[in-house]
């Protein structure tokens, strides 16, 4: 599943030939130009050569309804962060090329910094921890009684999951290249995975169909034993699902518990400390725990976090999240808005953009009335407004004005 390197011109073609309004194309081009200025003209090629992948936040900006807010959010937050001197080292590391782990870590740091901005606090990056040779991820000052530290981390997919994701990322990168070479649009639905040679044979068949449909219109399915790629010559209907991956099932606590135990050692410092975790291993999607009501989920996860991890005295709490998760069909903010408060913590669900939502659990370790627990709750409750606020500050239209079709 190989192809030539993507260029800035390829990204421009992807955003200008799909579901964006004219203003959406203009705004996305503006954002990509800002990214080129921030990371350098050679960054895209260097990122691909060194790491073998391009972040989906950029690759899907013009082709997936949930991709555009991801891309704009990252670029706008990066643009803001570079004004903070302590971000210089992180920017330099990004410019050299980021592997998936570093990319996710940077996204989380930017997210927490944006939450601090929302709460009227000041965030500095990678502060030196007094009395040690270690650094934290962020130091937050203002809006609470004293400065406090945040450690950010991700529970990534296990090796089997990373292989799974790598397969689907590679498949989609190859499909994007076919789209660009033949000016078609492809939709992909997977029920499983195949070995490399069989996958390449399927891609060759897709390319042959894409080439043979020149001058025609309509949908042309190319089936395989693990799914179907449909080649569309011409526009696809608004709201069409472009990619459906194969379903997985996962264990919940084991890997999260190991991650938190490691962080419990790292957060020892003179400052109060919170751990901000994105759970990308399926905890929020593919476990029995995910099917419980919010108050039951809070009770179970809070008990495990408090009782099964040895926390230092300065550790105050844990914030768990799905990250901005794709939820196709989720378009009604009222239906997707929920806040549940119990003695175990707070559950917050918000629609961030059409088809993109976040669930967040704020778990104080000892004192439920901890003011920083309230800080987290209010920040994530207000997250749906962040992107439009940042677009307005940059002189750009609202998100709803950037895409064709219903919002």
PDB file of N, CA and C in Angstrom, residues 93-178:
ATOM      1  N   UNK A  93      10.363  20.214  17.503  1.00  0.00           N
ATOM      2  CA  UNK A  93      10.200  18.771  17.366  1.00  0.00           C
ATOM      3  C   UNK A  93       9.155  18.436  16.308  1.00  0.00           C
ATOM      4  N   UNK A  94       8.075  19.206  16.259  1.00  0.00           N
ATOM      5  CA  UNK A  94       7.070  19.001  15.221  1.00  0.00           C
ATOM      6  C   UNK A  94       7.660  19.193  13.834  1.00  0.00           C
ATOM      7  N   UNK A  95       8.474  20.220  13.690  1.00  0.00           N
ATOM      8  CA  UNK A  95       9.063  20.530  12.384  1.00  0.00           C
ATOM      9  C   UNK A  95       9.950  19.390  11.884  1.00  0.00           C
ATOM     10  N   UNK A  96      10.561  18.663  12.807  1.00  0.00           N
ATOM     11  CA  UNK A  96      11.440  17.549  12.400  1.00  0.00           C
ATOM     12  C   UNK A  96      10.646  16.332  11.937  1.00  0.00           C
ATOM     13  N   UNK A  97       9.353  16.289  12.277  1.00  0.00           N
ATOM     14  CA  UNK A  97       8.516  15.140  11.926  1.00  0.00           C
ATOM     15  C   UNK A  97       8.045  14.423  13.175  1.00  0.00           C
ATOM     16  N   UNK A  98       6.742  14.201  13.289  1.00  0.00           N
ATOM     17  CA  UNK A  98       6.155  13.639  14.507  1.00  0.00           C
ATOM     18  C   UNK A  98       5.628  12.237  14.259  1.00  0.00           C
ATOM     19  N   UNK A  99       6.000  11.301  15.139  1.00  0.00           N
ATOM     20  CA  UNK A  99       5.367   9.989  15.078  1.00  0.00           C
ATOM     21  C   UNK A  99       3.985  10.092  15.729  1.00  0.00           C
ATOM     22  N   UNK A 100       3.137   9.076  15.619  1.00  0.00           N
ATOM     23  CA  UNK A 100       1.780   9.185  16.159  1.00  0.00           C
ATOM     24  C   UNK A 100       1.731   9.520  17.642  1.00  0.00           C
ATOM     25  N   UNK A 101       2.658   8.958  18.431  1.00  0.00           N
ATOM     26  CA  UNK A 101       2.658   9.227  19.859  1.00  0.00           C
ATOM     27  C   UNK A 101       2.917  10.703  20.146  1.00  0.00           C
ATOM     28  N   UNK A 102       3.939  11.264  19.508  1.00  0.00           N
ATOM     29  CA  UNK A 102       4.241  12.674  19.717  1.00  0.00           C
ATOM     30  C   UNK A 102       3.108  13.561  19.218  1.00  0.00           C
ATOM     31  N   UNK A 103       2.524  13.187  18.082  1.00  0.00           N
ATOM     32  CA  UNK A 103       1.419  13.976  17.534  1.00  0.00           C
ATOM     33  C   UNK A 103       0.264  14.045  18.524  1.00  0.00           C
ATOM     34  N   UNK A 104      -0.140  12.887  19.058  1.00  0.00           N
ATOM     35  CA  UNK A 104      -1.245  12.859  20.022  1.00  0.00           C
ATOM     36  C   UNK A 104      -0.894  13.664  21.277  1.00  0.00           C
ATOM     37  N   UNK A 105       0.359  13.542  21.716  1.00  0.00           N
ATOM     38  CA  UNK A 105       0.770  14.264  22.916  1.00  0.00           C
ATOM     39  C   UNK A 105       0.698  15.770  22.702  1.00  0.00           C
ATOM     40  N   UNK A 106       1.139  16.228  21.534  1.00  0.00           N
ATOM     41  CA  UNK A 106       1.078  17.655  21.233  1.00  0.00           C
ATOM     42  C   UNK A 106      -0.363  18.136  21.143  1.00  0.00           C
ATOM     43  N   UNK A 107      -1.231  17.348  20.528  1.00  0.00           N
ATOM     44  CA  UNK A 107      -2.645  17.725  20.458  1.00  0.00           C
ATOM     45  C   UNK A 107      -3.231  17.908  21.856  1.00  0.00           C
ATOM     46  N   UNK A 108      -2.882  17.012  22.770  1.00  0.00           N
ATOM     47  CA  UNK A 108      -3.402  17.127  24.133  1.00  0.00           C
ATOM     48  C   UNK A 108      -2.850  18.357  24.846  1.00  0.00           C
ATOM     49  N   UNK A 109      -1.568  18.626  24.662  1.00  0.00           N
ATOM     50  CA  UNK A 109      -1.002  19.833  25.267  1.00  0.00           C
ATOM     51  C   UNK A 109      -1.706  21.086  24.738  1.00  0.00           C
ATOM     52  N   UNK A 110      -1.936  21.142  23.439  1.00  0.00           N
ATOM     53  CA  UNK A 110      -2.635  22.293  22.852  1.00  0.00           C
ATOM     54  C   UNK A 110      -4.062  22.389  23.378  1.00  0.00           C
ATOM     55  N   UNK A 111      -4.691  21.246  23.554  1.00  0.00           N
ATOM     56  CA  UNK A 111      -6.064  21.234  24.052  1.00  0.00           C
ATOM     57  C   UNK A 111      -6.148  21.787  25.476  1.00  0.00           C
ATOM     58  N   UNK A 112      -5.244  21.348  26.332  1.00  0.00           N
ATOM     59  CA  UNK A 112      -5.257  21.839  27.718  1.00  0.00           C
ATOM     60  C   UNK A 112      -4.925  23.330  27.750  1.00  0.00           C
ATOM     61  N   UNK A 113      -3.998  23.755  26.889  1.00  0.00           N
ATOM     62  CA  UNK A 113      -3.692  25.189  26.814  1.00  0.00           C
ATOM     63  C   UNK A 113      -4.913  25.985  26.376  1.00  0.00           C
ATOM     64  N   UNK A 114      -5.716  25.426  25.467  1.00  0.00           N
ATOM     65  CA  UNK A 114      -6.944  26.118  25.035  1.00  0.00           C
ATOM     66  C   UNK A 114      -7.966  26.143  26.161  1.00  0.00           C
ATOM     67  N   UNK A 115      -8.039  25.088  26.936  1.00  0.00           N
ATOM     68  CA  UNK A 115      -8.928  25.085  28.100  1.00  0.00           C
ATOM     69  C   UNK A 115      -8.515  26.168  29.090  1.00  0.00           C
ATOM     70  N   UNK A 116      -7.193  26.322  29.283  1.00  0.00           N
ATOM     71  CA  UNK A 116      -6.701  27.379  30.176  1.00  0.00           C
ATOM     72  C   UNK A 116      -7.104  28.753  29.662  1.00  0.00           C
ATOM     73  N   UNK A 117      -6.979  28.941  28.358  1.00  0.00           N
ATOM     74  CA  UNK A 117      -7.405  30.212  27.759  1.00  0.00           C
ATOM     75  C   UNK A 117      -8.881  30.459  28.023  1.00  0.00           C
ATOM     76  N   UNK A 118      -9.687  29.421  27.888  1.00  0.00           N
ATOM     77  CA  UNK A 118     -11.128  29.541  28.123  1.00  0.00           C
ATOM     78  C   UNK A 118     -11.423  29.947  29.559  1.00  0.00           C
ATOM     79  N   UNK A 119     -10.617  29.460  30.504  1.00  0.00           N
ATOM     80  CA  UNK A 119     -10.863  29.736  31.922  1.00  0.00           C
ATOM     81  C   UNK A 119     -10.139  30.981  32.406  1.00  0.00           C
ATOM     82  N   UNK A 120      -9.478  31.698  31.519  1.00  0.00           N
ATOM     83  CA  UNK A 120      -8.759  32.898  31.923  1.00  0.00           C
ATOM     84  C   UNK A 120      -7.465  32.607  32.643  1.00  0.00           C
ATOM     85  N   UNK A 121      -6.914  31.426  32.425  1.00  0.00           N
ATOM     86  CA  UNK A 121      -5.653  31.030  33.053  1.00  0.00           C
ATOM     87  C   UNK A 121      -4.514  31.158  32.040  1.00  0.00           C
ATOM     88  N   UNK A 122      -3.300  31.048  32.532  1.00  0.00           N
ATOM     89  CA  UNK A 122      -2.114  31.094  31.680  1.00  0.00           C
ATOM     90  C   UNK A 122      -1.456  29.722  31.710  1.00  0.00           C
ATOM     91  N   UNK A 123      -1.174  29.175  30.515  1.00  0.00           N
ATOM     92  CA  UNK A 123      -0.525  27.869  30.412  1.00  0.00           C
ATOM     93  C   UNK A 123       0.886  28.039  29.881  1.00  0.00           C
ATOM     94  N   UNK A 124       1.866  27.446  30.551  1.00  0.00           N
ATOM     95  CA  UNK A 124       3.222  27.354  30.023  1.00  0.00           C
ATOM     96  C   UNK A 124       3.538  25.879  29.780  1.00  0.00           C
ATOM     97  N   UNK A 125       4.395  25.624  28.807  1.00  0.00           N
ATOM     98  CA  UNK A 125       4.665  24.266  28.362  1.00  0.00           C
ATOM     99  C   UNK A 125       5.955  23.718  28.969  1.00  0.00           C
ATOM    100  N   UNK A 126       5.890  22.440  29.343  1.00  0.00           N
ATOM    101  CA  UNK A 126       7.033  21.660  29.810  1.00  0.00           C
ATOM    102  C   UNK A 126       7.847  22.391  30.879  1.00  0.00           C
ATOM    103  N   UNK A 127       7.193  22.759  31.997  1.00  0.00           N
ATOM    104  CA  UNK A 127       7.911  23.443  33.083  1.00  0.00           C
ATOM    105  C   UNK A 127       8.874  22.498  33.795  1.00  0.00           C
ATOM    106  N   UNK A 128      10.012  23.032  34.218  1.00  0.00           N
ATOM    107  CA  UNK A 128      10.950  22.252  35.031  1.00  0.00           C
ATOM    108  C   UNK A 128      10.346  22.068  36.416  1.00  0.00           C
ATOM    109  N   UNK A 129      10.361  20.832  36.920  1.00  0.00           N
ATOM    110  CA  UNK A 129       9.793  20.541  38.235  1.00  0.00           C
ATOM    111  C   UNK A 129      10.849  20.835  39.289  1.00  0.00           C
ATOM    112  N   UNK A 130      10.572  21.753  40.206  1.00  0.00           N
ATOM    113  CA  UNK A 130      11.559  22.111  41.233  1.00  0.00           C
ATOM    114  C   UNK A 130      12.036  20.887  42.010  1.00  0.00           C
ATOM    115  N   UNK A 131      13.337  20.819  42.219  1.00  0.00           N
ATOM    116  CA  UNK A 131      13.908  19.736  43.008  1.00  0.00           C
ATOM    117  C   UNK A 131      14.090  18.437  42.257  1.00  0.00           C
ATOM    118  N   UNK A 132      13.921  18.458  40.940  1.00  0.00           N
ATOM    119  CA  UNK A 132      14.100  17.229  40.163  1.00  0.00           C
ATOM    120  C   UNK A 132      14.661  17.584  38.790  1.00  0.00           C
ATOM    121  N   UNK A 133      15.020  16.571  38.028  1.00  0.00           N
ATOM    122  CA  UNK A 133      15.499  16.788  36.660  1.00  0.00           C
ATOM    123  C   UNK A 133      14.375  16.616  35.647  1.00  0.00           C
ATOM    124  N   UNK A 134      13.161  16.421  36.139  1.00  0.00           N
ATOM    125  CA  UNK A 134      12.036  16.146  35.256  1.00  0.00           C
ATOM    126  C   UNK A 134      11.300  17.427  34.865  1.00  0.00           C
ATOM    127  N   UNK A 135      10.491  17.312  33.815  1.00  0.00           N
ATOM    128  CA  UNK A 135       9.622  18.384  33.367  1.00  0.00           C
ATOM    129  C   UNK A 135       8.177  17.892  33.345  1.00  0.00           C
ATOM    130  N   UNK A 136       7.258  18.771  33.675  1.00  0.00           N
ATOM    131  CA  UNK A 136       5.854  18.466  33.478  1.00  0.00           C
ATOM    132  C   UNK A 136       5.450  18.773  32.050  1.00  0.00           C
ATOM    133  N   UNK A 137       4.180  18.548  31.734  1.00  0.00           N
ATOM    134  CA  UNK A 137       3.685  18.861  30.394  1.00  0.00           C
ATOM    135  C   UNK A 137       3.156  20.286  30.306  1.00  0.00           C
ATOM    136  N   UNK A 138       2.428  20.730  31.335  1.00  0.00           N
ATOM    137  CA  UNK A 138       1.966  22.118  31.377  1.00  0.00           C
ATOM    138  C   UNK A 138       1.895  22.585  32.830  1.00  0.00           C
ATOM    139  N   UNK A 139       2.052  23.882  33.014  1.00  0.00           N
ATOM    140  CA  UNK A 139       1.808  24.521  34.301  1.00  0.00           C
ATOM    141  C   UNK A 139       0.712  25.560  34.079  1.00  0.00           C
ATOM    142  N   UNK A 140      -0.332  25.479  34.900  1.00  0.00           N
ATOM    143  CA  UNK A 140      -1.482  26.377  34.782  1.00  0.00           C
ATOM    144  C   UNK A 140      -1.451  27.359  35.943  1.00  0.00           C
ATOM    145  N   UNK A 141      -1.592  28.633  35.623  1.00  0.00           N
ATOM    146  CA  UNK A 141      -1.558  29.674  36.658  1.00  0.00           C
ATOM    147  C   UNK A 141      -2.717  30.632  36.430  1.00  0.00           C
ATOM    148  N   UNK A 142      -3.282  31.109  37.536  1.00  0.00           N
ATOM    149  CA  UNK A 142      -4.416  32.012  37.456  1.00  0.00           C
ATOM    150  C   UNK A 142      -5.715  31.242  37.586  1.00  0.00           C
ATOM    151  N   UNK A 143      -6.755  31.910  38.066  1.00  0.00           N
ATOM    152  CA  UNK A 143      -8.122  31.386  38.164  1.00  0.00           C
ATOM    153  C   UNK A 143      -8.310  30.382  39.299  1.00  0.00           C
ATOM    154  N   UNK A 144      -7.242  29.836  39.889  1.00  0.00           N
ATOM    155  CA  UNK A 144      -7.371  29.023  41.088  1.00  0.00           C
ATOM    156  C   UNK A 144      -6.365  29.532  42.113  1.00  0.00           C
ATOM    157  N   UNK A 145      -6.297  28.893  43.278  1.00  0.00           N
ATOM    158  CA  UNK A 145      -5.554  29.454  44.399  1.00  0.00           C
ATOM    159  C   UNK A 145      -4.040  29.439  44.218  1.00  0.00           C
ATOM    160  N   UNK A 146      -3.521  28.563  43.333  1.00  0.00           N
ATOM    161  CA  UNK A 146      -2.073  28.451  43.179  1.00  0.00           C
ATOM    162  C   UNK A 146      -1.771  27.781  41.843  1.00  0.00           C
ATOM    163  N   UNK A 147      -0.526  27.901  41.346  1.00  0.00           N
ATOM    164  CA  UNK A 147      -0.179  27.195  40.112  1.00  0.00           C
ATOM    165  C   UNK A 147      -0.311  25.686  40.296  1.00  0.00           C
ATOM    166  N   UNK A 148      -0.640  24.998  39.213  1.00  0.00           N
ATOM    167  CA  UNK A 148      -0.801  23.552  39.271  1.00  0.00           C
ATOM    168  C   UNK A 148      -0.352  22.921  37.963  1.00  0.00           C
ATOM    169  N   UNK A 149       0.050  21.675  38.053  1.00  0.00           N
ATOM    170  CA  UNK A 149       0.661  20.981  36.919  1.00  0.00           C
ATOM    171  C   UNK A 149      -0.343  20.029  36.273  1.00  0.00           C
ATOM    172  N   UNK A 150      -0.210  19.885  34.956  1.00  0.00           N
ATOM    173  CA  UNK A 150      -1.000  18.904  34.213  1.00  0.00           C
ATOM    174  C   UNK A 150      -0.046  17.991  33.458  1.00  0.00           C
ATOM    175  N   UNK A 151      -0.227  16.700  33.635  1.00  0.00           N
ATOM    176  CA  UNK A 151       0.467  15.702  32.830  1.00  0.00           C
ATOM    177  C   UNK A 151      -0.543  15.152  31.820  1.00  0.00           C
ATOM    178  N   UNK A 152      -0.182  15.172  30.546  1.00  0.00           N
ATOM    179  CA  UNK A 152      -1.069  14.658  29.512  1.00  0.00           C
ATOM    180  C   UNK A 152      -0.532  13.342  28.984  1.00  0.00           C
ATOM    181  N   UNK A 153      -1.443  12.439  28.690  1.00  0.00           N
ATOM    182  CA  UNK A 153      -1.030  11.154  28.150  1.00  0.00           C
ATOM    183  C   UNK A 153      -2.186  10.533  27.391  1.00  0.00           C
ATOM    184  N   UNK A 154      -1.867   9.557  26.593  1.00  0.00           N
ATOM    185  CA  UNK A 154      -2.869   8.828  25.817  1.00  0.00           C
ATOM    186  C   UNK A 154      -2.725   7.346  26.107  1.00  0.00           C
ATOM    187  N   UNK A 155      -3.852   6.675  26.272  1.00  0.00           N
ATOM    188  CA  UNK A 155      -3.838   5.215  26.275  1.00  0.00           C
ATOM    189  C   UNK A 155      -4.056   4.806  24.825  1.00  0.00           C
ATOM    190  N   UNK A 156      -2.983   4.483  24.130  1.00  0.00           N
ATOM    191  CA  UNK A 156      -3.118   4.193  22.700  1.00  0.00           C
ATOM    192  C   UNK A 156      -3.663   2.789  22.489  1.00  0.00           C
ATOM    193  N   UNK A 157      -3.901   2.485  21.271  1.00  0.00           N
ATOM    194  CA  UNK A 157      -4.264   1.123  20.937  1.00  0.00           C
ATOM    195  C   UNK A 157      -3.098   0.196  21.257  1.00  0.00           C
ATOM    196  N   UNK A 158      -3.412  -1.015  21.640  1.00  0.00           N
ATOM    197  CA  UNK A 158      -2.380  -2.018  21.869  1.00  0.00           C
ATOM    198  C   UNK A 158      -1.709  -2.352  20.538  1.00  0.00           C
ATOM    199  N   UNK A 159      -0.649  -3.158  20.599  1.00  0.00           N
ATOM    200  CA  UNK A 159       0.090  -3.482  19.378  1.00  0.00           C
ATOM    201  C   UNK A 159      -0.839  -4.032  18.305  1.00  0.00           C
ATOM    202  N   UNK A 160      -1.754  -4.906  18.707  1.00  0.00           N
ATOM    203  CA  UNK A 160      -2.679  -5.458  17.728  1.00  0.00           C
ATOM    204  C   UNK A 160      -3.573  -4.350  17.162  1.00  0.00           C
ATOM    205  N   UNK A 161      -3.934  -3.388  18.027  1.00  0.00           N
ATOM    206  CA  UNK A 161      -4.763  -2.285  17.562  1.00  0.00           C
ATOM    207  C   UNK A 161      -3.986  -1.345  16.660  1.00  0.00           C
ATOM    208  N   UNK A 162      -2.709  -1.117  16.990  1.00  0.00           N
ATOM    209  CA  UNK A 162      -1.888  -0.249  16.149  1.00  0.00           C
ATOM    210  C   UNK A 162      -1.693  -0.860  14.765  1.00  0.00           C
ATOM    211  N   UNK A 163      -1.498  -2.182  14.750  1.00  0.00           N
ATOM    212  CA  UNK A 163      -1.407  -2.853  13.459  1.00  0.00           C
ATOM    213  C   UNK A 163      -2.713  -2.704  12.686  1.00  0.00           C
ATOM    214  N   UNK A 164      -3.796  -2.833  13.422  1.00  0.00           N
ATOM    215  CA  UNK A 164      -5.133  -2.674  12.841  1.00  0.00           C
ATOM    216  C   UNK A 164      -5.289  -1.271  12.260  1.00  0.00           C
ATOM    217  N   UNK A 165      -4.914  -0.269  13.056  1.00  0.00           N
ATOM    218  CA  UNK A 165      -5.029   1.119  12.599  1.00  0.00           C
ATOM    219  C   UNK A 165      -4.064   1.398  11.452  1.00  0.00           C
ATOM    220  N   UNK A 166      -2.857   0.846  11.539  1.00  0.00           N
ATOM    221  CA  UNK A 166      -1.883   1.055  10.483  1.00  0.00           C
ATOM    222  C   UNK A 166      -2.394   0.499   9.162  1.00  0.00           C
ATOM    223  N   UNK A 167      -3.040  -0.660   9.212  1.00  0.00           N
ATOM    224  CA  UNK A 167      -3.607  -1.240   7.999  1.00  0.00           C
ATOM    225  C   UNK A 167      -4.643  -0.299   7.387  1.00  0.00           C
ATOM    226  N   UNK A 168      -5.555   0.189   8.226  1.00  0.00           N
ATOM    227  CA  UNK A 168      -6.627   1.038   7.701  1.00  0.00           C
ATOM    228  C   UNK A 168      -6.099   2.395   7.258  1.00  0.00           C
ATOM    229  N   UNK A 169      -5.104   2.940   7.978  1.00  0.00           N
ATOM    230  CA  UNK A 169      -4.488   4.201   7.543  1.00  0.00           C
ATOM    231  C   UNK A 169      -3.788   4.021   6.196  1.00  0.00           C
ATOM    232  N   UNK A 170      -3.057   2.918   6.051  1.00  0.00           N
ATOM    233  CA  UNK A 170      -2.358   2.665   4.799  1.00  0.00           C
ATOM    234  C   UNK A 170      -3.322   2.459   3.641  1.00  0.00           C
ATOM    235  N   UNK A 171      -4.405   1.731   3.907  1.00  0.00           N
ATOM    236  CA  UNK A 171      -5.421   1.522   2.878  1.00  0.00           C
ATOM    237  C   UNK A 171      -6.013   2.850   2.427  1.00  0.00           C
ATOM    238  N   UNK A 172      -6.355   3.707   3.391  1.00  0.00           N
ATOM    239  CA  UNK A 172      -6.969   4.988   3.046  1.00  0.00           C
ATOM    240  C   UNK A 172      -5.989   5.915   2.340  1.00  0.00           C
ATOM    241  N   UNK A 173      -4.720   5.857   2.704  1.00  0.00           N
ATOM    242  CA  UNK A 173      -3.728   6.674   2.002  1.00  0.00           C
ATOM    243  C   UNK A 173      -3.628   6.240   0.546  1.00  0.00           C
ATOM    244  N   UNK A 174      -3.666   4.929   0.306  1.00  0.00           N
ATOM    245  CA  UNK A 174      -3.621   4.427  -1.066  1.00  0.00           C
ATOM    246  C   UNK A 174      -4.883   4.825  -1.832  1.00  0.00           C
ATOM    247  N   UNK A 175      -6.024   4.778  -1.168  1.00  0.00           N
ATOM    248  CA  UNK A 175      -7.284   5.190  -1.805  1.00  0.00           C
ATOM    249  C   UNK A 175      -7.246   6.678  -2.164  1.00  0.00           C
ATOM    250  N   UNK A 176      -6.681   7.495  -1.252  1.00  0.00           N
ATOM    251  CA  UNK A 176      -6.576   8.935  -1.552  1.00  0.00           C
ATOM    252  C   UNK A 176      -5.739   9.167  -2.811  1.00  0.00           C
ATOM    253  N   UNK A 177      -4.681   8.390  -2.968  1.00  0.00           N
ATOM    254  CA  UNK A 177      -3.837   8.540  -4.151  1.00  0.00           C
ATOM    255  C   UNK A 177      -4.604   8.154  -5.419  1.00  0.00           C
ATOM    256  N   UNK A 178      -5.395   7.112  -5.351  1.00  0.00           N
ATOM    257  CA  UNK A 178      -6.219   6.721  -6.499  1.00  0.00           C
ATOM    258  C   UNK A 178      -7.212   7.833  -6.845  1.00  0.00           C
TER     259      UNK A 178
END
